[in-house]
Every structure is written in structure tokens, then in C-alpha cells.
PDB file of C-alpha atoms and ligand atoms in Angstrom:
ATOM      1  CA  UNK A1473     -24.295 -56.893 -38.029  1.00  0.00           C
ATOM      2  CA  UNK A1474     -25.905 -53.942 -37.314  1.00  0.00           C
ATOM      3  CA  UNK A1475     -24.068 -50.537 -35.850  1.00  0.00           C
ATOM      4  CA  UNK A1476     -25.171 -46.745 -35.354  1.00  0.00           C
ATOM      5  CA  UNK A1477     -22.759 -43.993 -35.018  1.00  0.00           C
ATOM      6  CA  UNK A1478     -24.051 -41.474 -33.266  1.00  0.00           C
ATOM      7  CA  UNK A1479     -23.299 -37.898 -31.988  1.00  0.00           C
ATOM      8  CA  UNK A1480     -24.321 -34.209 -32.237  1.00  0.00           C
ATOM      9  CA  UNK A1481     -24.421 -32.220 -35.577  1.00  0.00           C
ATOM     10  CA  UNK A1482     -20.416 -31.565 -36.567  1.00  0.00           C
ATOM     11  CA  UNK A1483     -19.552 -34.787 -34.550  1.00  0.00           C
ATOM     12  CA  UNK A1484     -17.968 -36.233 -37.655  1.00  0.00           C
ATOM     13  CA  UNK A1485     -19.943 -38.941 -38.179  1.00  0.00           C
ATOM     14  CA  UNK A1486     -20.023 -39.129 -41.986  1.00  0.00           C
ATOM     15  CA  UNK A1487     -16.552 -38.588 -42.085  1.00  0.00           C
ATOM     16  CA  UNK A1488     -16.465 -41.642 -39.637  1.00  0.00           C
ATOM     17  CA  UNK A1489     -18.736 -43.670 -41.143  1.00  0.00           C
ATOM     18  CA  UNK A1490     -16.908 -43.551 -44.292  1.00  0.00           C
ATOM     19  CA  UNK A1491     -14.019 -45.142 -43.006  1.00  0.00           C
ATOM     20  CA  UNK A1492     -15.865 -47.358 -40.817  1.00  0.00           C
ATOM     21  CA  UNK A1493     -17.507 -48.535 -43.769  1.00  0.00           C
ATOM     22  CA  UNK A1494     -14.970 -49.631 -45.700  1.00  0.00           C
ATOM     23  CA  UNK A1495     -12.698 -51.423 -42.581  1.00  0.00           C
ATOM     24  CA  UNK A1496     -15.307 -53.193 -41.217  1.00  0.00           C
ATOM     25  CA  UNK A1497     -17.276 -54.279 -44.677  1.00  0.00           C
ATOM     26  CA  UNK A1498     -20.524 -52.427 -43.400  1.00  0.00           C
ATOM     27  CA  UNK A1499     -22.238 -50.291 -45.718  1.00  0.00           C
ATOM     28  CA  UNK A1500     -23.413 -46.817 -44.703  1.00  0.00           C
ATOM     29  CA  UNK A1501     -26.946 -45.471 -44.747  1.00  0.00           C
ATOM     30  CA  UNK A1502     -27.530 -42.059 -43.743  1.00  0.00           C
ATOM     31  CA  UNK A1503     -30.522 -40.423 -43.782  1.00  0.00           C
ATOM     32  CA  UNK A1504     -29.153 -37.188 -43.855  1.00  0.00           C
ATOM     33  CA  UNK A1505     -27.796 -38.190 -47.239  1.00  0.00           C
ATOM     34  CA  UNK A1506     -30.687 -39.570 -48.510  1.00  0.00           C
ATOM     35  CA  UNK A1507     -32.836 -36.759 -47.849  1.00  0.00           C
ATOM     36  CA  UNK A1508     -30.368 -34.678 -49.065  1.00  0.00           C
ATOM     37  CA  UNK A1509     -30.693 -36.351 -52.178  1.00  0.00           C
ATOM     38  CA  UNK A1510     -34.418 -36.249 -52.161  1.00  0.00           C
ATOM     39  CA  UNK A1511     -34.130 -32.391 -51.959  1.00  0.00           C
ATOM     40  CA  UNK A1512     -31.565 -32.486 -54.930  1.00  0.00           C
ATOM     41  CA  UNK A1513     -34.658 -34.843 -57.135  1.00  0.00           C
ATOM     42  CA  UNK A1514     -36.880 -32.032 -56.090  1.00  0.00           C
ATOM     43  CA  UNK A1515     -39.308 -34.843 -55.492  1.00  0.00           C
ATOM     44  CA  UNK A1516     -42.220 -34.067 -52.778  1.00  0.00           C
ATOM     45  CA  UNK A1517     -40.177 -35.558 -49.984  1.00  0.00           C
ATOM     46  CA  UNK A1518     -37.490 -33.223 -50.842  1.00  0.00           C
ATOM     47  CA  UNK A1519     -39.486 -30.534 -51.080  1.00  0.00           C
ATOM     48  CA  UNK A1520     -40.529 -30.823 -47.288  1.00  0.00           C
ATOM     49  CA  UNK A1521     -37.216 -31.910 -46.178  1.00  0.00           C
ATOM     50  CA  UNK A1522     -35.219 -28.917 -47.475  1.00  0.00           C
ATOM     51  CA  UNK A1523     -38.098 -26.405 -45.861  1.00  0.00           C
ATOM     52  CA  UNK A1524     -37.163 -28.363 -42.308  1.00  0.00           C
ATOM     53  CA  UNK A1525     -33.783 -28.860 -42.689  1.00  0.00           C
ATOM     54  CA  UNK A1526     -32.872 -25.771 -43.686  1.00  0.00           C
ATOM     55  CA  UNK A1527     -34.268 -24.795 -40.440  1.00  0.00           C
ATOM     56  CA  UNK A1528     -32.534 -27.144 -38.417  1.00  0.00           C
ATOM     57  CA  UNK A1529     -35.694 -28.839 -37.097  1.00  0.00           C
ATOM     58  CA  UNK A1530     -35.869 -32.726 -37.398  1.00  0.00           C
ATOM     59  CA  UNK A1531     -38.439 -34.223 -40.148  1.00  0.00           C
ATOM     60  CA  UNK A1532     -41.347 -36.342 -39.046  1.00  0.00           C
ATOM     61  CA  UNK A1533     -40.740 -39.614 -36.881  1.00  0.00           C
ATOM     62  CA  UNK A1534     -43.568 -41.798 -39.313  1.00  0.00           C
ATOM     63  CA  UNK A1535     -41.873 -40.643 -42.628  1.00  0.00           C
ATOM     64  CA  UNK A1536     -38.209 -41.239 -41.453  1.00  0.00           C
ATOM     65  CA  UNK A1537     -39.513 -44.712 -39.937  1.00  0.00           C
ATOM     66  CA  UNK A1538     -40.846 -45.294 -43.003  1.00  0.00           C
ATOM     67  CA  UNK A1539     -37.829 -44.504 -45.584  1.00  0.00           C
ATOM     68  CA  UNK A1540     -35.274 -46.638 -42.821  1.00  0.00           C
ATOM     69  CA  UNK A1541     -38.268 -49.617 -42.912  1.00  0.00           C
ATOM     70  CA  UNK A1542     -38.369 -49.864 -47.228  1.00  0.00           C
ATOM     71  CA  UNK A1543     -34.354 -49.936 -47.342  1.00  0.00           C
ATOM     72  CA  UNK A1544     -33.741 -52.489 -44.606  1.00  0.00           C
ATOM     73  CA  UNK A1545     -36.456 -54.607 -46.098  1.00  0.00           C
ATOM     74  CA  UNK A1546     -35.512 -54.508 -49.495  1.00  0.00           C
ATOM     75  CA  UNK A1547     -33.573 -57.853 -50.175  1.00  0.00           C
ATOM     76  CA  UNK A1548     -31.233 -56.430 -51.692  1.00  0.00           C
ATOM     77  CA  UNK A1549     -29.720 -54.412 -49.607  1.00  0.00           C
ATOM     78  CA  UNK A1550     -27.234 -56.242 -47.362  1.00  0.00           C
ATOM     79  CA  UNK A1551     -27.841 -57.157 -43.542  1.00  0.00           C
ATOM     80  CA  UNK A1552     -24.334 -55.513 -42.605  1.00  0.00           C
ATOM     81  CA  UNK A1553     -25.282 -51.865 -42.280  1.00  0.00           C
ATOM     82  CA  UNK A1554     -23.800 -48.851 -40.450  1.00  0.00           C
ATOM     83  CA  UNK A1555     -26.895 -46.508 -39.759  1.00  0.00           C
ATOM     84  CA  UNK A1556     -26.060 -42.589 -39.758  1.00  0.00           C
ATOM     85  CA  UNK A1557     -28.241 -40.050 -38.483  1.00  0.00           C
ATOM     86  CA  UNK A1558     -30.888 -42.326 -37.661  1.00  0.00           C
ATOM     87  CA  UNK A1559     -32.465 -43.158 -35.004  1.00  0.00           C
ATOM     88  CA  UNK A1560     -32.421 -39.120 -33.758  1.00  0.00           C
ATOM     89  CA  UNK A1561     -35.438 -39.742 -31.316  1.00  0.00           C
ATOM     90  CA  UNK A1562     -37.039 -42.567 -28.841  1.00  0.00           C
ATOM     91  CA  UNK A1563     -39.792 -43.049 -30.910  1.00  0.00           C
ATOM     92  CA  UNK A1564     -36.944 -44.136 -33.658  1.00  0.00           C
ATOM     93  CA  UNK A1565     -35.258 -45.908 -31.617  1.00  0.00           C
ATOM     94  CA  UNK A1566     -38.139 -48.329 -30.295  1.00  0.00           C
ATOM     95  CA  UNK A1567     -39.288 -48.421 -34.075  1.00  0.00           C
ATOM     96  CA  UNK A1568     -35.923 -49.981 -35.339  1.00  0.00           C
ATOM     97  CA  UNK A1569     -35.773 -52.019 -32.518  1.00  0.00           C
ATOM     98  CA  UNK A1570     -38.765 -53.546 -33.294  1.00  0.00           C
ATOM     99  CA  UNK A1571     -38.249 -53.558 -37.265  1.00  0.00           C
ATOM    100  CA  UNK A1572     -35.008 -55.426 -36.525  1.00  0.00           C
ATOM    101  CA  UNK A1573     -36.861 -57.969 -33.674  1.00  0.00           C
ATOM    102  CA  UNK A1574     -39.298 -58.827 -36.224  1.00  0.00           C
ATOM    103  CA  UNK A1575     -35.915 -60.386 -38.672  1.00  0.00           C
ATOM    104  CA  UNK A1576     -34.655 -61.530 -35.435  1.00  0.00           C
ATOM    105  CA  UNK A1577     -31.657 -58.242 -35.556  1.00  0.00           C
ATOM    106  CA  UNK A1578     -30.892 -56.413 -33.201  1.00  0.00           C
ATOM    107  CA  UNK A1579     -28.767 -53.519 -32.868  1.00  0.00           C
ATOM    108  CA  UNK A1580     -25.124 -54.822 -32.151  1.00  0.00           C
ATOM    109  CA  UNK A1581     -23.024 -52.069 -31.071  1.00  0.00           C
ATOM    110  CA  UNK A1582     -23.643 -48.098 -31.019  1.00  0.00           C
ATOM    111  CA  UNK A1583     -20.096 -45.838 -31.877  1.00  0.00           C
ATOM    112  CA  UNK A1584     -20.864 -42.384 -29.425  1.00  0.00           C
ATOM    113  CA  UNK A1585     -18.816 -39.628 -30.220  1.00  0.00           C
ATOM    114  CA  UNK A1586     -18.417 -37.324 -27.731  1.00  0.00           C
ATOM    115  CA  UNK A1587     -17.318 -33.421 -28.712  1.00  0.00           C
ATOM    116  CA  UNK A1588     -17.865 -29.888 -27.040  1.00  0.00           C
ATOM    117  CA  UNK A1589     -20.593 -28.045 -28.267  1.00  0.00           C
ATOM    118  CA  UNK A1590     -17.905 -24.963 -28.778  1.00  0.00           C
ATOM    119  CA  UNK A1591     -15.850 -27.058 -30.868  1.00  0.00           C
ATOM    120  CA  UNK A1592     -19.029 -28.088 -32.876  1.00  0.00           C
ATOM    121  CA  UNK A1593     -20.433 -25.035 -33.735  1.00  0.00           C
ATOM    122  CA  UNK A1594     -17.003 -23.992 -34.816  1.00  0.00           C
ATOM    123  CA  UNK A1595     -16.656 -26.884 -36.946  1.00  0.00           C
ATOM    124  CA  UNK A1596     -20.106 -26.300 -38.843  1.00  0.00           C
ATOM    125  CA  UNK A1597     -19.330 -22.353 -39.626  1.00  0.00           C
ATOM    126  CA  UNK A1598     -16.164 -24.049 -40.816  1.00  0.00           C
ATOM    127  CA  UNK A1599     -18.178 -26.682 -43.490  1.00  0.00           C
ATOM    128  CA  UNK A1600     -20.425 -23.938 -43.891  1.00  0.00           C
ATOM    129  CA  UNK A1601     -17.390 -21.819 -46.201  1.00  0.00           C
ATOM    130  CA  UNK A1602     -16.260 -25.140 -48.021  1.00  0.00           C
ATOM    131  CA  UNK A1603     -19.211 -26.705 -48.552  1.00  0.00           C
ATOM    132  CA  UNK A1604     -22.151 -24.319 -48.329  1.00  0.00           C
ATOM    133  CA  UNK A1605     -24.676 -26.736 -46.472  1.00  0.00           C
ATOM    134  CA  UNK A1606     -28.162 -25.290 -46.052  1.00  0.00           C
ATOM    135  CA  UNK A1607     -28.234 -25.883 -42.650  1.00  0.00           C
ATOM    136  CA  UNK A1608     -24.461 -24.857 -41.548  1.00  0.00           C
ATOM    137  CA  UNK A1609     -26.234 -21.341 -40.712  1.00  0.00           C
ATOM    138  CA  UNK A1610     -25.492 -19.649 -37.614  1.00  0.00           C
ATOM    139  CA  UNK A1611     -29.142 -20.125 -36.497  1.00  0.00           C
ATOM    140  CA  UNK A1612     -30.116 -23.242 -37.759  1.00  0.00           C
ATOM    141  CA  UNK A1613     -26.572 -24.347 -36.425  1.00  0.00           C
ATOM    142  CA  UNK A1614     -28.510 -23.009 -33.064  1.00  0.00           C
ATOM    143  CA  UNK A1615     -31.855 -24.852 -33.645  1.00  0.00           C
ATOM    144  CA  UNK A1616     -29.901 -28.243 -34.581  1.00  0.00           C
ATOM    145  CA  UNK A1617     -28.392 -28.609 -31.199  1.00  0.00           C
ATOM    146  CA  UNK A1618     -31.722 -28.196 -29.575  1.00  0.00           C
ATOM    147  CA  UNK A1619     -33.161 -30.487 -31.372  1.00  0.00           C
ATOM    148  CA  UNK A1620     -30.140 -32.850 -30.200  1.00  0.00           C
ATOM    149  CA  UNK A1621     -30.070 -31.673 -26.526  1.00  0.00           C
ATOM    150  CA  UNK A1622     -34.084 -31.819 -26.008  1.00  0.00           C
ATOM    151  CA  UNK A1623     -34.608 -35.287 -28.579  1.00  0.00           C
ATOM    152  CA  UNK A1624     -31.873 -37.122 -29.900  1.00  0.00           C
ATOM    153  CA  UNK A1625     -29.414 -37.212 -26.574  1.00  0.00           C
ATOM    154  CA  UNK A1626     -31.938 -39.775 -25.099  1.00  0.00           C
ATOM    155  CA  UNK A1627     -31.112 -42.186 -28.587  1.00  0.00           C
ATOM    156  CA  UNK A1628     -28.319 -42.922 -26.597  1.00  0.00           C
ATOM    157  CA  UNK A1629     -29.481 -43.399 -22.743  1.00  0.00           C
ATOM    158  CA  UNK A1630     -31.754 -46.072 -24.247  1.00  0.00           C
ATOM    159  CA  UNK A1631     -29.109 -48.201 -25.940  1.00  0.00           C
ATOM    160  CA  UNK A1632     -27.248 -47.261 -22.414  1.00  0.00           C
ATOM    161  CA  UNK A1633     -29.932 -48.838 -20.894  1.00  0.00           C
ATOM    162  CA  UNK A1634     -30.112 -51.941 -23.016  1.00  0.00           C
ATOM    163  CA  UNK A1635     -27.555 -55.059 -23.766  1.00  0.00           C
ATOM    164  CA  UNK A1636     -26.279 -53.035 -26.761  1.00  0.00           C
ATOM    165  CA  UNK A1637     -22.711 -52.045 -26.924  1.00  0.00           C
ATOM    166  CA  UNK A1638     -21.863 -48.514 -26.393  1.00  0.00           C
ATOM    167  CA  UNK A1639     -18.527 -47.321 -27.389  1.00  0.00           C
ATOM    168  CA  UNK A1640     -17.625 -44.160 -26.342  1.00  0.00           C
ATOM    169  CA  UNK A1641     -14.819 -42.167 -28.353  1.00  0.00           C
ATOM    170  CA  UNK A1642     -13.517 -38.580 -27.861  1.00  0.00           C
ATOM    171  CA  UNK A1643     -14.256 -37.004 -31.796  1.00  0.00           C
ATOM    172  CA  UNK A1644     -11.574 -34.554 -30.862  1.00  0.00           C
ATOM    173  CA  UNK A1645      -8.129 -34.809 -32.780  1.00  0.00           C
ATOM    174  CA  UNK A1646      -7.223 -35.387 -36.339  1.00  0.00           C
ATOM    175  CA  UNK A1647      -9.400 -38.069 -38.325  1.00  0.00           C
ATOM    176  CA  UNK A1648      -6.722 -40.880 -38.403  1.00  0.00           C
ATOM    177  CA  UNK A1649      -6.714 -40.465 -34.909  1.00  0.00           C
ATOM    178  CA  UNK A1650     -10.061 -40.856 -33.871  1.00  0.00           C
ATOM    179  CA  UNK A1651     -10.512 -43.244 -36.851  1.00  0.00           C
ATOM    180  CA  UNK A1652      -7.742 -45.377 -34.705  1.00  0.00           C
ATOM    181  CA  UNK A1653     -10.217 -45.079 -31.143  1.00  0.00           C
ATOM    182  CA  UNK A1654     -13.288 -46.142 -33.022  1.00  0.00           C
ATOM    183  CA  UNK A1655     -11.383 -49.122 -34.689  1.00  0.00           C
ATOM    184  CA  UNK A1656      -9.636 -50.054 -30.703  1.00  0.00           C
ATOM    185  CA  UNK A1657     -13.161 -49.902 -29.379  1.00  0.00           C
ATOM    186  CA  UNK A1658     -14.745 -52.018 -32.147  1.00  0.00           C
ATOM    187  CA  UNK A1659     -11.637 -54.243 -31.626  1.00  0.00           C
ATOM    188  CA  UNK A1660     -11.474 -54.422 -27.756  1.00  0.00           C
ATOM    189  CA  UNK A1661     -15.321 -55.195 -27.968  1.00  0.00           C
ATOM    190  CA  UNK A1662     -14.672 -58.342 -30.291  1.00  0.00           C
TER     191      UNK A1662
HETATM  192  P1  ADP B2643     -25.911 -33.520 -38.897  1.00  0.00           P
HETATM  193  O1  ADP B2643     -25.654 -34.723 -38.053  1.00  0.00           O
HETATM  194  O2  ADP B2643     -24.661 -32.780 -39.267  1.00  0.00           O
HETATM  195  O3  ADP B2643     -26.960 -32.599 -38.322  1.00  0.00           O
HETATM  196  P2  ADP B2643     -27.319 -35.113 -40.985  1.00  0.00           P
HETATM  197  O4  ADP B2643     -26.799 -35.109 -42.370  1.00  0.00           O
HETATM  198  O5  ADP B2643     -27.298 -36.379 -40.218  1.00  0.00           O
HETATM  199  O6  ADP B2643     -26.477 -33.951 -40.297  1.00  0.00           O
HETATM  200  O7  ADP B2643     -28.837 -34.582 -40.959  1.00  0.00           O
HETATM  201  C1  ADP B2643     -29.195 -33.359 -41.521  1.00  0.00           C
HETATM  202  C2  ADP B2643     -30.692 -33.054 -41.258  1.00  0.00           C
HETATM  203  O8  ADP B2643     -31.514 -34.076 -41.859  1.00  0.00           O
HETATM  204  C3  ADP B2643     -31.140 -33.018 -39.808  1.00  0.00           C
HETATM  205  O9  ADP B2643     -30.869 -31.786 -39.175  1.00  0.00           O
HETATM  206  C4  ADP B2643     -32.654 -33.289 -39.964  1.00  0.00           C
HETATM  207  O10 ADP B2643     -33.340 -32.137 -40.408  1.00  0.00           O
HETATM  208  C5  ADP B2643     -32.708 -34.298 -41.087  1.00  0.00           C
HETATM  209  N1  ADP B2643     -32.658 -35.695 -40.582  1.00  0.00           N
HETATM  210  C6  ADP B2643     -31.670 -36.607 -40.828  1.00  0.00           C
HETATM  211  N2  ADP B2643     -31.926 -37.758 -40.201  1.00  0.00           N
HETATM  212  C7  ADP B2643     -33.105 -37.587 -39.529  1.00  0.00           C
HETATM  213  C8  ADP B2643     -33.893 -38.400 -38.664  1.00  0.00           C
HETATM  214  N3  ADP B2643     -33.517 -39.650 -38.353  1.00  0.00           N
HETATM  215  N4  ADP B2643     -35.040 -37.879 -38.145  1.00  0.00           N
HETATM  216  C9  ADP B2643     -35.426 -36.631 -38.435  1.00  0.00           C
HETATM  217  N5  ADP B2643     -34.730 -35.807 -39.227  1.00  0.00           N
HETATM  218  C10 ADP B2643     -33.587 -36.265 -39.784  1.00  0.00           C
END
């Protein structure tokens, strides 16, 4: 089984993806955490990924491919995965696609969360006092819905367009609540 959440920057979809995670027996791969913790190493990888992130800019389609590629092949990572963050552009999304054909995967069902962009940015300058994020500034805040408005927002108009399962859930509300929407839509959807 294979899922993505998806939605913009502040959508929730860690916070999700936690819970999803542990109802559903899927485990959670985000690249946003595991570049994160490539910047923490201060290995090369990190090095570039904290200059672009910090700036709200998305890194390169050929080295995220190939991070998402060496953890799905590894055999030891299970087959059940909730994917976070990634794919964030067409070129991603036709890359896992055919990653998965070649296993004979696919892409099962795609949790869309859909949130104003008013109540996102508020919700980022929020995280940005409690947690101190590098890119929870006001402008790369700015640049990181670009990037989602001109790139990502098409991520989901091609699962839209192809037998994959879209579920569609309003990420406004408290997080039992919307927790409760994703888990009726997984349900409803068998
Ligand atoms: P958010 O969804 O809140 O923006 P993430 O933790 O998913 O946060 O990602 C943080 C940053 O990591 C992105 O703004 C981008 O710079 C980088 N990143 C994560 N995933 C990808 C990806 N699939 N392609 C390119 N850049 C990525």
C-alpha cells in the first residue's frame, strides 16, 4: 500500500501523517524530515539543502528522485509507506510512478488537504515562535507558496487525472477532527 498526503506548506501534513501512520500501520517518509536531518549531519547534502530551504525554494528534482529511489528500494524498508512532502513537482510525480511500475506499485490513494492560504501563513508565523523552523520566515513563508502555486499544485491534477484515489479533506478544525475526515475518507474508500 502506497499513500501520499499532500497539501500546501502549514497544511498539517506531518501532524497528519503521524497519526495516519500509526492507524493505518503505514510508515511515514518525509523528505522534509530527512533533509532536515541531513542539514542537522552537516553532511554535503545538508549543506545545500539548508542554503535552499531556508529560502523556501524546492531542492533539485534528480537528487530528491534519487534519495525517494535508495529508500523504497532498500529491502528493508517495508512496502506500506505514507510518502510526505514528496512528490512536490510533475517531474516527481512521473518518476515515482515509474519507480513503483517497475515493482509492479502503484500509488493507491492520495490524502489532499485543502486550507486557505490566510490561515496558512498564519499557522507558519505561529510554528515559527514554538519551533523556530528556518524556513517559517515571513519571506520564505512567501517564496514557499510560490513554489506550491506555480509547481507542486499540478502533483495533484495528475493523480486527478489518473485511477488513483483522491481524498479530499478540509485541514481546517482541531486535529482529532480532521484526523476523524481523513480516517472516514480512507474508510468510505475501502
Ligand atoms: P512544508 O510542507 O511545511 O513546506 P516540508 O518539511 O515538507 O515542509 O519541506 C520543507 C522543505 O524541504 C521544502 O520547502 C523544500 O525546500 C524541501 N523539500 C522537501 N521535500 C521536497 C521535494 N520533494 N522536492 C524538493 N524539495 C523538497
Amino acid at each position: 500500500m502506497i499513500g501520499l498526503i499532500f497539501g500546501p506548506p502549514g497544511s498539517g501534513k506531518g501532524t497528519q501523517a503521524a497519526r495516519v501512520e500509526a492507524e493505518f500501520k503505514l510508515s511515514h517518509l518525509s523528505t522534509g524530515d530527512i533533509l532536515r536531518a541531513e542539514v542537522a549531519r552537516g553532511s554535503e547534502i545538508g549543506k545545500e539543502a539548508e542554503r535552499i530551504m531556508s529560502a523556501g525554494d524546492l531542492m533539485p528534482d534528480d537528487l530528491i528522485i534519487r534519495i525517494v529511489q535508495g529508500i523504497l528500494r532498500d529491502p528493508d524498508v517495508s512496502s506500506e509507506v505514507l510518502l510526505d512532502g514528496f512528490p512536490r513537482t510533475s517531474e516527481q510525480a512521473k518518476a515515482l510512478d515509474e519507480m513503483l511500475a517497475q515493482e509492479g506499485h502503484k500509488v493507491d490513494f492520495v490524502i489532499a488537504f485543502n486550507v486557505p492560504e490566510d490561515v496558512l501563513v498564519e499557522r507558519l508565523l505561529h510554528r515559527a515562535e514554538v519551533e523556530g523552523r528556518a524556513d517559517d520566515t515571513r519571506e520564505a513563508i512567501t517564496e514557499r507558496m510560490h513554489e506550491y502555486r506555480a509547481l507542486t499544485a499540478a502533483v495533484l491534477d495528475h493523480y486527478r487525472n489518473s485511477s488513483v484515489r483522491v481524498i479530499e479533506v478540509d485541514g481546517v478544525g482541531e486535529i482529532d477532527e480532521v484526523f476523524e475526515r481523513i480516517r472516514e475518507g480512507l474508510q468510505a474508500a475501502g
